[in-house]
């Protein structure tokens, strides 16, 4: 688990397509999400009940439905482009939030030890003994669905994952001579954690965050499937896909395009994570 | 050793107690199932009477105390939604969830392990990259989509397999595949890492230098040594499979714990949710404990972390 | 059915033998052909499994579909929805508060014992006993006494005149006194004994409830020797089951799923207009709906025909009043505000900032999200600022019944009292004593009380007519449409679904 010596990780230099290709794809999706209002040809929520379930290329009232229309006659392409925002926003925000909380608590537990370690790690154990998706479903059912709630719930259920890794890594780093020296010289805990521990564990944390990112995208989709995702009529890929499932035989495009987008996003992130893991942490499973 | 055991056991108990408390209060943050039980025409007085008869009018602390007291007697209570003891409900579902988990494990290992072996033997080749991309792709599909696609292709269009529900081993195939796809990459990866580790050992190098065929080497030594981490991951992966089962069981109408839990969460069937979550926590904690003990016995240097918690 | 512990053992053993991808091929090879459902074993896909088979413990669609075939009720409704005899062959009003029923004397329970007036009396007293804790208590607690007055007569006494008595008794199943008293509540729920066209055979929890035909049934016998009710929560899967021929009847489909099975060679949609009314409820104590004009603007902004024809595929039917033609209390010719988006827009503009206030539209995942979103769009088109708030059913119901202060400004819902009587719809939605009502109007309160307390049908109709007119003018409710229920059925099934959403197996037929 230690981030210090990895004989397997150091491999030949040169362009690493297995990292850059998916990274470029992810960057493209992020750009699409950011530029959604300018890229989308139409409003993602404007309905037209006379143009429901129309196939790709359909033209009605001067509107061209390049990727077809959905169950309320909305332009699927515009919804996909705006949906990128929601899916990415949910994943990024929940990963950052849970990563921040989890890493901070994990480092504190690993460095300070004592009662902090006991309390934090027991709470981590408690959270990790409940399947995350169940915890998320219960919490959303209680808090109510919606964009903010979904982000908060995902962060709430996933921070222990970071905490456990940060804790393990910090335990290793804390014993290193220069960290001990810094402590001996009178540096205070926050400073040591920030200056000496964090830089050493940030690689491992990035790996966890990348792997979690894909999972968060799928969790959001799963919550949408259960009717607990973002509020309609907001377009998210998960919500579009779960509605589109009912139309696979009659209007295949409604589920297929958001499904492919989700798939490409998660795959890109998983490929990045897989590569980063090789680099930083060859032994972690 | 005894001290270590006692400490870990105490931690396990604290965890179980924490899970019980968390789930108890979390669920009760907003209301109770009374509104779902009475007909629309019920008056406020009818609703109050129903709530009293269900015991949800009592203060939370009282309900919590009686829940803990029951728990100490291993009594999980009685579901007011399903009108049956929680243990009966859970017991009737467990075999199905185990069967599904076993089926999924079979799929995940059956594909993941050979892929992992190939990835290790032909390391850094385009072939290995493609394989690894493929198993990662399988992991990147939302199950509620891949599930219905499997049903439409293999059950509706081709008519090879039943679309859903139970009845025989053929009914197990599609849900096992849908669920197993999620774990293939994990197995491929761990197999690859374990094999690469072994391949770099001295005995392998010596054997290779002496001209032992790779096939014999793989069959004889490597498989045995590399199997240990793979089996460990398989044990830990079970809890992930149980979590994934939540959606797969709903799609395939598979009567396992996942399906009943989702329904119970939405129906505010507190006791069933508590029962399932406690059972899950118990299994997770027990598996972790077993793994920790095993590893501290086998190799005190190794510290284990879960694959995807 | 294969027992599962053994099956999983078999799988475990196989795990030890595997190394290669042959695993899938192996499993596929072992697969038996899909079990063919058909006439001999009729398979019904419900959404959830029944929560109870004791007809007096829980009353929800998935339970009712099943146990209604095990039990006979005191009275029933025919396929058109009119009251019809079942256990009671005749009834007459003895006084304002007493009704006497003549009980069939040729009915036996599944255990061979004869059904007597004592069983009817017992059934009434059991469900009205507050200690028994039936959620249905509120439907029957106007009945204060039940007496067996002769060898085949029973008299029911009500607390005051109770016009909806017969409508409620449609839901009263007759349970055998001797069995219930002998085995108790839990055992009876696990192994119910009734007198209906089907005999309880097996309840494999989570998997299926199996019923066997009652060959000695006194009435019309059912066509299927065995029926299995399964729980299939995902609607897409219910449709796939029908298309693959692995189920014969599936419940709760929407118009788009119905369109999907229309193209299937194996299945077809069956539909009927029910007594369920889809509606919008406005909270007049919350701005901007404290202004009557804005409420009327909402009513004028909604194009009911577009909802019904454009989205619902024409299965449902727009209604101008908060009832359906299947209800007592339906008045022909009530005029609701006509669809007039221009005028609605003018009203909203004229209201200034009040018209811009955010309006919460409360809904739950079980409702048709297409309709809710279309309503939001229609209101946005006239300049209103509507935000959808979807919460799970439990939270939705709690807020919906929380009185004027916390009831959402606007909520979508579908109402059925399963009694086909105006009293079960208008009283709870409008009267100030009900949690569902956010509307305060002493005139309607008095009208509703009067209509509930008299047996004179003309007077009742007159009162309900006035209530309908007040609703149309004051707009505390916007009735949208009479909901259709859509089932997916195997092609050979001949069946006319009923407006009260019952599933009478013995009224079905099978024609290959």
Tab-separated table of C-alpha atoms in Angstrom, chain B residues 10-161:
chain	number	residue	atom	x	y	z
B	10	UNK	CA	-15.049	-5.417	20.417
B	11	UNK	CA	-14.617	-3.198	17.375
B	12	UNK	CA	-16.918	-5.460	15.400
B	13	UNK	CA	-19.595	-5.183	18.079
B	14	UNK	CA	-19.270	-1.408	18.160
B	15	UNK	CA	-19.662	-1.347	14.386
B	16	UNK	CA	-22.799	-3.473	14.466
B	17	UNK	CA	-24.282	-1.330	17.199
B	18	UNK	CA	-23.388	1.806	15.239
B	19	UNK	CA	-25.044	0.482	12.101
B	20	UNK	CA	-28.179	-0.400	14.060
B	21	UNK	CA	-28.361	3.092	15.527
B	22	UNK	CA	-27.603	4.874	12.260
B	23	UNK	CA	-30.245	2.962	10.326
B	24	UNK	CA	-32.822	3.290	13.067
B	25	UNK	CA	-32.683	7.067	13.286
B	26	UNK	CA	-31.964	7.755	9.631
B	27	UNK	CA	-35.151	6.048	8.552
B	28	UNK	CA	-37.301	7.779	11.095
B	29	UNK	CA	-36.201	11.305	10.186
B	30	UNK	CA	-39.356	11.778	8.151
B	31	UNK	CA	-42.518	10.126	9.267
B	32	UNK	CA	-43.712	6.579	9.336
B	33	UNK	CA	-45.621	4.191	7.069
B	34	UNK	CA	-49.102	5.046	8.392
B	35	UNK	CA	-50.128	7.193	5.424
B	36	UNK	CA	-49.178	4.423	3.045
B	37	UNK	CA	-51.319	1.893	4.885
B	38	UNK	CA	-54.637	3.666	5.214
B	39	UNK	CA	-57.034	4.231	2.315
B	40	UNK	CA	-57.286	7.713	0.847
B	41	UNK	CA	-60.609	8.288	2.557
B	42	UNK	CA	-59.200	7.832	6.068
B	43	UNK	CA	-59.886	10.784	8.354
B	44	UNK	CA	-57.186	12.318	10.535
B	45	UNK	CA	-58.715	10.402	13.463
B	46	UNK	CA	-58.461	7.120	11.541
B	47	UNK	CA	-54.835	7.878	10.762
B	48	UNK	CA	-54.031	8.639	14.397
B	49	UNK	CA	-55.720	5.418	15.493
B	50	UNK	CA	-53.721	3.433	12.949
B	51	UNK	CA	-50.481	5.077	14.029
B	52	UNK	CA	-51.238	4.213	17.658
B	53	UNK	CA	-51.995	0.619	16.820
B	54	UNK	CA	-48.697	0.348	14.947
B	55	UNK	CA	-46.817	1.873	17.860
B	56	UNK	CA	-45.342	4.745	15.866
B	57	UNK	CA	-46.924	7.307	18.188
B	58	UNK	CA	-44.423	6.432	20.909
B	59	UNK	CA	-41.444	8.743	21.455
B	60	UNK	CA	-38.428	7.822	19.333
B	61	UNK	CA	-36.316	7.014	22.365
B	62	UNK	CA	-38.891	4.488	23.544
B	63	UNK	CA	-39.043	2.886	20.109
B	64	UNK	CA	-35.248	2.789	20.008
B	65	UNK	CA	-35.025	1.165	23.414
B	66	UNK	CA	-37.529	-1.503	22.489
B	67	UNK	CA	-35.689	-2.103	19.215
B	68	UNK	CA	-32.412	-2.623	21.062
B	69	UNK	CA	-34.072	-4.855	23.628
B	70	UNK	CA	-35.523	-6.991	20.847
B	71	UNK	CA	-32.180	-7.055	19.087
B	72	UNK	CA	-30.476	-8.431	22.186
B	73	UNK	CA	-32.942	-11.301	22.056
B	74	UNK	CA	-32.183	-11.719	18.335
B	75	UNK	CA	-35.744	-10.667	17.602
B	76	UNK	CA	-35.889	-8.474	14.499
B	77	UNK	CA	-39.569	-7.739	14.990
B	78	UNK	CA	-42.557	-7.981	12.734
B	79	UNK	CA	-43.158	-6.103	9.510
B	80	UNK	CA	-46.386	-4.140	9.629
B	81	UNK	CA	-46.337	-3.792	5.852
B	82	UNK	CA	-45.824	-7.424	4.932
B	83	UNK	CA	-47.593	-8.777	8.001
B	84	UNK	CA	-44.925	-11.321	8.789
B	85	UNK	CA	-41.929	-11.664	11.105
B	86	UNK	CA	-38.841	-9.982	9.664
B	87	UNK	CA	-36.811	-13.167	10.120
B	88	UNK	CA	-39.311	-15.080	7.960
B	89	UNK	CA	-39.118	-12.432	5.253
B	90	UNK	CA	-35.325	-12.358	5.273
B	91	UNK	CA	-34.949	-16.126	5.501
B	92	UNK	CA	-37.149	-16.641	2.460
B	93	UNK	CA	-35.019	-14.232	0.424
B	94	UNK	CA	-31.518	-15.232	1.455
B	95	UNK	CA	-31.275	-18.390	-0.717
B	96	UNK	CA	-32.134	-16.370	-3.816
B	97	UNK	CA	-29.601	-13.693	-3.069
B	98	UNK	CA	-26.936	-16.337	-2.409
B	99	UNK	CA	-27.783	-18.121	-5.641
B	100	UNK	CA	-27.576	-14.854	-7.569
B	101	UNK	CA	-24.302	-13.882	-5.893
B	102	UNK	CA	-22.875	-17.318	-6.690
B	103	UNK	CA	-24.022	-17.074	-10.292
B	104	UNK	CA	-22.560	-13.598	-10.642
B	105	UNK	CA	-19.307	-14.701	-9.038
B	106	UNK	CA	-19.169	-17.553	-11.510
B	107	UNK	CA	-19.580	-15.164	-14.419
B	108	UNK	CA	-17.143	-12.622	-12.987
B	109	UNK	CA	-14.451	-15.201	-12.210
B	110	UNK	CA	-15.114	-17.260	-15.301
B	111	UNK	CA	-14.346	-14.306	-17.518
B	112	UNK	CA	-12.283	-12.098	-15.234
B	113	UNK	CA	-9.646	-14.648	-14.220
B	114	UNK	CA	-8.727	-15.862	-17.723
B	115	UNK	CA	-8.639	-12.252	-18.866
B	116	UNK	CA	-6.369	-11.408	-15.947
B	117	UNK	CA	-4.059	-14.299	-16.800
B	118	UNK	CA	-3.878	-13.147	-20.403
B	119	UNK	CA	-3.202	-9.587	-19.271
B	120	UNK	CA	-0.282	-10.784	-17.148
B	121	UNK	CA	1.228	-13.167	-19.702
B	122	UNK	CA	1.039	-10.723	-22.589
B	123	UNK	CA	1.698	-7.692	-20.489
B	124	UNK	CA	1.759	-4.305	-22.259
B	125	UNK	CA	0.630	-5.849	-25.544
B	126	UNK	CA	-2.230	-4.375	-27.529
B	127	UNK	CA	-4.140	-7.587	-26.900
B	128	UNK	CA	-3.896	-7.193	-23.133
B	129	UNK	CA	-4.902	-3.548	-23.389
B	130	UNK	CA	-7.928	-4.457	-25.458
B	131	UNK	CA	-8.958	-7.143	-22.993
B	132	UNK	CA	-8.598	-4.795	-20.069
B	133	UNK	CA	-10.620	-2.179	-21.921
B	134	UNK	CA	-13.308	-4.766	-22.551
B	135	UNK	CA	-13.744	-5.818	-18.930
B	136	UNK	CA	-13.695	-2.172	-17.871
B	137	UNK	CA	-16.380	-1.493	-20.463
B	138	UNK	CA	-18.543	-4.211	-18.955
B	139	UNK	CA	-18.215	-2.426	-15.621
B	140	UNK	CA	-19.252	0.910	-17.094
B	141	UNK	CA	-22.836	-0.002	-17.990
B	142	UNK	CA	-25.676	0.892	-15.653
B	143	UNK	CA	-27.218	-2.463	-14.710
B	144	UNK	CA	-30.771	-1.272	-15.152
B	145	UNK	CA	-29.926	-0.695	-18.813
B	146	UNK	CA	-27.764	-3.742	-19.512
B	147	UNK	CA	-30.369	-5.825	-17.652
B	148	UNK	CA	-33.294	-4.851	-19.830
B	149	UNK	CA	-31.135	-5.162	-22.964
B	150	UNK	CA	-30.211	-8.716	-21.957
B	151	UNK	CA	-33.898	-9.492	-21.405
B	152	UNK	CA	-34.921	-8.062	-24.760
B	153	UNK	CA	-32.192	-9.856	-26.686
B	154	UNK	CA	-32.023	-13.275	-25.036
B	155	UNK	CA	-35.571	-13.674	-23.776
B	156	UNK	CA	-37.864	-11.662	-26.022
B	157	UNK	CA	-36.088	-11.744	-29.380
B	158	UNK	CA	-34.162	-15.007	-29.287
B	159	UNK	CA	-36.364	-16.784	-26.754
B	160	UNK	CA	-33.411	-18.728	-25.321
B	161	UNK	CA	-33.890	-17.828	-21.701
